[in-house]
Amino acid sequence: EAQVTQNPRYLITVTGKKLTVTCSQNMNHEYMSWYRQDPGLGLRQIYYSMNVEVTDKGDVPEGYKVSRKEKRNFPLILESPSPNQTSLYFCASSPGQGSNQPQHFGDGTRLSIL
Amino acid sequence: AQSVSQHNHHVILSEAASLELGCNYSYGGTVNLFWYVQYPGQHLQLLLKYFSGDPLVKGIKGFEAEFIKSKFSFNLRKPSVQWSDTAEYFCAVRNNFNKFYFGSGTKLNVKP
């Protein structure tokens, strides 16, 4: 089954404790992206990746890191989480540029930073 | 800066009423346009998309949207809503640099 898998689904942690949210897709998609969803703000793109070893900042990259060492994985790293990063996070993937296919979204990760 | 505007933040309708949700974007180049739906507690699912061709696109569950290039709009419509359409709806734009922009969402509440 084609899917985007995020882990964990829920996490409560404390300020400053490094955490990683994993994202994996099994569709051989070139493009992957991370969003955060906040009430009244919709989805805002954090980082995206056009292919392996190619990453770019989205609209709200501050406080986040990503890596794309393999095509299927695109982890989101919070080196020193802060309470303003409490949010619902979605990973998404799609075929590469020029494709007419939309993004597929994961089920979301709800992060609470105390 | 590029942006996507959804003017209706919260819409309440009775079953069988007609629906139109507005979406406007600001980007002068070639765009792909999408509407996604998010049911409570779930991830976003694609309703419909526009890439090229006929500006009136039909999606799943009886939804359709019309791309009006001159107005930079991509409004979502459904002739007769059902209680099961209660959800949050997001308009999204992909520009030719493959960056995505989402609107802030419209919460639709359909009363049975």
Short mmCIF file of C-alpha atoms in Angstrom, two decimals:
data_model
loop_
_atom_site.label_atom_id
_atom_site.label_comp_id
_atom_site.label_asym_id
_atom_site.label_seq_id
_atom_site.Cartn_x
_atom_site.Cartn_y
_atom_site.Cartn_z
CA GLU A 1 0.00 0.00 0.00
CA ALA A 2 1.34 3.42 -0.99
CA GLN A 3 1.87 5.48 2.10
CA VAL A 4 3.82 8.10 3.99
CA THR A 5 4.67 6.96 7.51
CA GLN A 6 5.54 9.32 10.33
CA ASN A 7 6.80 8.42 13.78
CA PRO A 8 6.01 9.11 16.49
CA ARG A 9 2.35 10.09 16.17
CA TYR A 10 2.37 11.89 19.50
CA LEU A 11 5.21 13.22 21.63
CA ILE A 12 5.36 15.31 24.76
CA THR A 13 8.82 16.52 25.66
CA VAL A 14 10.66 19.34 27.37
CA THR A 15 12.42 22.43 26.12
CA GLY A 16 15.91 21.80 24.86
CA LYS A 17 15.77 18.03 24.52
CA LYS A 18 16.71 17.10 20.96
CA LEU A 19 14.11 15.10 19.06
CA THR A 20 13.69 13.59 15.62
CA VAL A 21 10.47 12.88 13.79
CA THR A 22 10.94 10.28 11.10
CA CYS A 23 9.19 10.21 7.74
CA SER A 24 9.33 7.40 5.24
CA GLN A 25 7.57 6.88 1.90
CA ASN A 26 7.36 3.74 -0.19
CA MET A 27 6.38 5.31 -3.52
CA ASN A 28 9.87 6.14 -4.80
CA HIS A 29 8.93 9.82 -4.75
CA GLU A 30 11.63 12.38 -5.38
CA TYR A 31 9.95 15.26 -3.58
CA MET A 32 9.40 15.30 0.17
CA SER A 33 8.31 18.07 2.45
CA TRP A 34 7.56 18.94 6.07
CA TYR A 35 4.73 21.20 7.21
CA ARG A 36 3.46 22.42 10.50
CA GLN A 37 -0.23 23.06 11.01
CA ASP A 38 -1.37 25.67 13.50
CA PRO A 39 -4.93 26.93 14.12
CA GLY A 40 -5.84 29.79 11.84
CA LEU A 41 -2.57 29.56 9.92
CA GLY A 42 -3.15 26.50 7.78
CA LEU A 43 -0.11 24.50 6.74
CA ARG A 44 3.25 26.20 6.51
CA GLN A 45 6.15 24.58 4.76
CA ILE A 46 9.22 24.05 6.93
CA TYR A 47 11.66 22.34 4.58
CA TYR A 48 11.43 20.45 1.35
CA SER A 49 13.67 18.20 -0.66
CA MET A 50 13.68 17.77 -4.41
CA ASN A 51 15.86 14.67 -4.28
CA VAL A 52 18.56 12.88 -2.31
CA GLU A 53 21.04 15.32 -0.75
CA VAL A 54 19.00 18.31 -1.98
CA THR A 55 17.09 20.27 0.65
CA ASP A 56 15.68 23.78 0.71
CA LYS A 57 14.09 26.04 3.27
CA GLY A 58 10.37 26.58 3.21
CA ASP A 59 8.59 29.46 4.85
CA VAL A 60 9.29 28.63 8.50
CA PRO A 61 12.63 26.77 8.73
CA GLU A 62 13.95 28.41 11.91
CA GLY A 63 14.63 25.90 14.67
CA TYR A 64 14.46 22.87 12.38
CA LYS A 65 16.89 20.73 10.44
CA VAL A 66 16.32 18.02 7.87
CA SER A 67 18.40 15.51 5.99
CA ARG A 68 17.82 13.44 2.87
CA LYS A 69 20.45 10.73 2.75
CA GLU A 70 18.10 8.22 1.16
CA LYS A 71 15.21 8.73 -1.21
CA ARG A 72 12.61 7.17 1.05
CA ASN A 73 13.47 8.96 4.32
CA PHE A 74 13.22 12.61 5.30
CA PRO A 75 13.60 13.09 9.06
CA LEU A 76 12.78 16.36 10.80
CA ILE A 77 15.17 17.31 13.57
CA LEU A 78 14.56 19.75 16.38
CA GLU A 79 17.99 20.30 17.95
CA SER A 80 16.71 22.39 20.85
CA PRO A 81 12.91 22.38 20.87
CA SER A 82 11.03 25.34 22.29
CA PRO A 83 7.37 25.74 23.29
CA ASN A 84 6.59 27.72 20.11
CA GLN A 85 7.31 24.54 18.17
CA THR A 86 4.32 22.84 19.75
CA SER A 87 2.27 21.99 16.70
CA LEU A 88 0.90 19.31 14.41
CA TYR A 89 3.47 18.24 11.85
CA PHE A 90 2.84 16.60 8.50
CA CYS A 91 5.27 14.98 6.13
CA ALA A 92 4.32 14.73 2.47
CA SER A 93 5.79 13.31 -0.70
CA SER A 94 5.15 13.53 -4.42
CA PRO A 95 6.85 12.59 -7.68
CA GLY A 96 9.42 15.04 -8.95
CA GLN A 97 9.06 18.42 -10.57
CA GLY A 98 6.99 18.32 -13.73
CA SER A 99 4.74 15.59 -12.49
CA ASN A 100 1.01 16.17 -12.37
CA GLN A 101 0.61 14.18 -9.20
CA PRO A 102 -0.37 15.77 -5.90
CA GLN A 103 1.28 15.26 -2.55
CA HIS A 104 0.55 12.32 -0.33
CA PHE A 105 0.42 13.18 3.36
CA GLY A 106 1.36 11.21 6.43
CA ASP A 107 -1.02 10.89 9.37
CA GLY A 108 0.65 13.67 11.32
CA THR A 109 2.76 14.00 14.44
CA ARG A 110 1.46 16.03 17.33
CA LEU A 111 4.35 17.55 19.27
CA SER A 112 3.98 19.25 22.64
CA ILE A 113 7.05 21.04 23.96
CA LEU A 114 6.76 21.95 27.63
CA ALA B 1 5.51 37.27 -1.04
CA GLN B 2 3.38 34.56 -2.47
CA SER B 3 0.25 33.67 -0.58
CA VAL B 4 -3.02 31.81 -0.68
CA SER B 5 -6.12 33.42 0.80
CA GLN B 6 -9.21 31.63 1.95
CA HIS B 7 -11.70 34.27 2.92
CA ASN B 8 -14.20 32.08 4.73
CA HIS B 9 -12.74 30.79 7.97
CA HIS B 10 -15.86 29.09 9.24
CA VAL B 11 -18.95 28.14 7.26
CA ILE B 12 -22.11 26.63 8.70
CA LEU B 13 -24.66 25.10 6.34
CA SER B 14 -27.68 22.89 6.53
CA GLU B 15 -27.73 19.63 4.62
CA ALA B 16 -28.64 20.01 0.94
CA ALA B 17 -27.45 23.61 0.86
CA SER B 18 -25.00 24.63 -1.84
CA LEU B 19 -21.40 25.34 -0.99
CA GLU B 20 -18.84 27.70 -2.42
CA LEU B 21 -15.48 28.28 -0.72
CA GLY B 22 -13.28 31.02 -2.02
CA CYS B 23 -9.58 30.72 -2.75
CA ASN B 24 -7.31 33.39 -4.20
CA TYR B 25 -3.60 33.19 -4.73
CA SER B 26 -0.88 35.67 -5.51
CA TYR B 27 1.66 34.37 -7.97
CA GLY B 28 2.10 35.49 -11.51
CA GLY B 29 3.72 32.39 -12.96
CA THR B 30 2.47 28.94 -13.81
CA VAL B 31 0.77 27.23 -10.90
CA ASN B 32 -0.82 23.95 -10.02
CA LEU B 33 -3.86 24.25 -7.79
CA PHE B 34 -5.29 21.86 -5.25
CA TRP B 35 -8.08 21.50 -2.76
CA TYR B 36 -7.53 19.20 0.19
CA VAL B 37 -9.95 18.06 2.86
CA GLN B 38 -9.06 17.19 6.43
CA TYR B 39 -11.61 15.25 8.45
CA PRO B 40 -11.31 15.54 12.22
CA GLY B 41 -8.19 13.80 13.48
CA GLN B 42 -7.03 12.76 10.04
CA HIS B 43 -4.44 13.81 7.52
CA LEU B 44 -5.10 15.84 4.40
CA GLN B 45 -6.69 14.09 1.48
CA LEU B 46 -6.83 15.37 -2.06
CA LEU B 47 -10.26 16.49 -3.29
CA LEU B 48 -9.24 17.75 -6.70
CA LYS B 49 -6.43 19.35 -8.63
CA TYR B 50 -5.87 21.62 -11.60
CA PHE B 51 -2.76 21.41 -13.76
CA SER B 52 -3.87 22.51 -17.21
CA GLY B 53 -6.74 22.23 -19.69
CA ASP B 54 -10.39 22.60 -18.77
CA PRO B 55 -10.56 25.18 -15.95
CA LEU B 56 -13.57 23.42 -14.44
CA VAL B 57 -12.29 20.38 -12.61
CA LYS B 58 -14.31 17.70 -10.92
CA GLY B 59 -13.10 15.88 -7.86
CA ILE B 60 -14.27 13.22 -5.49
CA LYS B 61 -17.51 13.25 -3.51
CA GLY B 62 -19.28 15.63 -5.89
CA PHE B 63 -16.88 18.54 -5.43
CA GLU B 64 -15.75 20.72 -8.29
CA ALA B 65 -13.62 23.84 -8.65
CA GLU B 66 -13.16 26.48 -11.28
CA PHE B 67 -9.84 28.07 -12.12
CA ILE B 68 -10.25 31.68 -13.22
CA LYS B 69 -6.82 32.85 -14.24
CA SER B 70 -7.75 36.52 -14.58
CA LYS B 71 -9.00 36.56 -11.00
CA PHE B 72 -6.27 34.32 -9.56
CA SER B 73 -9.05 32.26 -8.06
CA PHE B 74 -9.83 28.59 -7.61
CA ASN B 75 -13.15 28.38 -5.78
CA LEU B 76 -14.50 25.08 -4.52
CA ARG B 77 -18.16 24.21 -5.03
CA LYS B 78 -20.63 21.49 -4.22
CA PRO B 79 -24.32 21.72 -5.20
CA SER B 80 -25.69 19.90 -2.17
CA VAL B 81 -23.65 19.26 0.97
CA GLN B 82 -24.08 16.36 3.35
CA TRP B 83 -23.41 16.04 7.04
CA SER B 84 -20.39 13.87 6.18
CA ASP B 85 -18.79 16.87 4.43
CA THR B 86 -18.11 18.43 7.83
CA ALA B 87 -14.35 18.96 7.75
CA GLU B 88 -11.68 21.56 7.18
CA TYR B 89 -10.84 22.48 3.60
CA PHE B 90 -7.51 23.78 2.38
CA CYS B 91 -6.64 25.41 -0.89
CA ALA B 92 -3.02 24.96 -2.01
CA VAL B 93 -0.81 26.26 -4.78
CA ARG B 94 2.41 24.82 -6.16
CA ASN B 95 4.58 27.26 -8.04
CA ASN B 96 7.05 26.39 -10.77
CA PHE B 97 9.84 26.07 -8.19
CA ASN B 98 7.91 23.21 -6.64
CA LYS B 99 7.15 25.15 -3.46
CA PHE B 100 3.74 24.66 -1.95
CA TYR B 101 1.62 27.30 -0.27
CA PHE B 102 -1.51 26.53 1.68
CA GLY B 103 -4.40 28.73 2.68
CA SER B 104 -5.34 29.02 6.33
CA GLY B 105 -8.27 26.65 5.89
CA THR B 106 -12.06 26.84 6.03
CA LYS B 107 -13.95 24.87 8.62
CA LEU B 108 -17.23 23.60 7.25
CA ASN B 109 -19.92 22.54 9.64
CA VAL B 110 -22.94 20.86 8.05
CA LYS B 111 -25.98 20.59 10.26
CA PRO B 112 -28.13 17.48 9.77
#
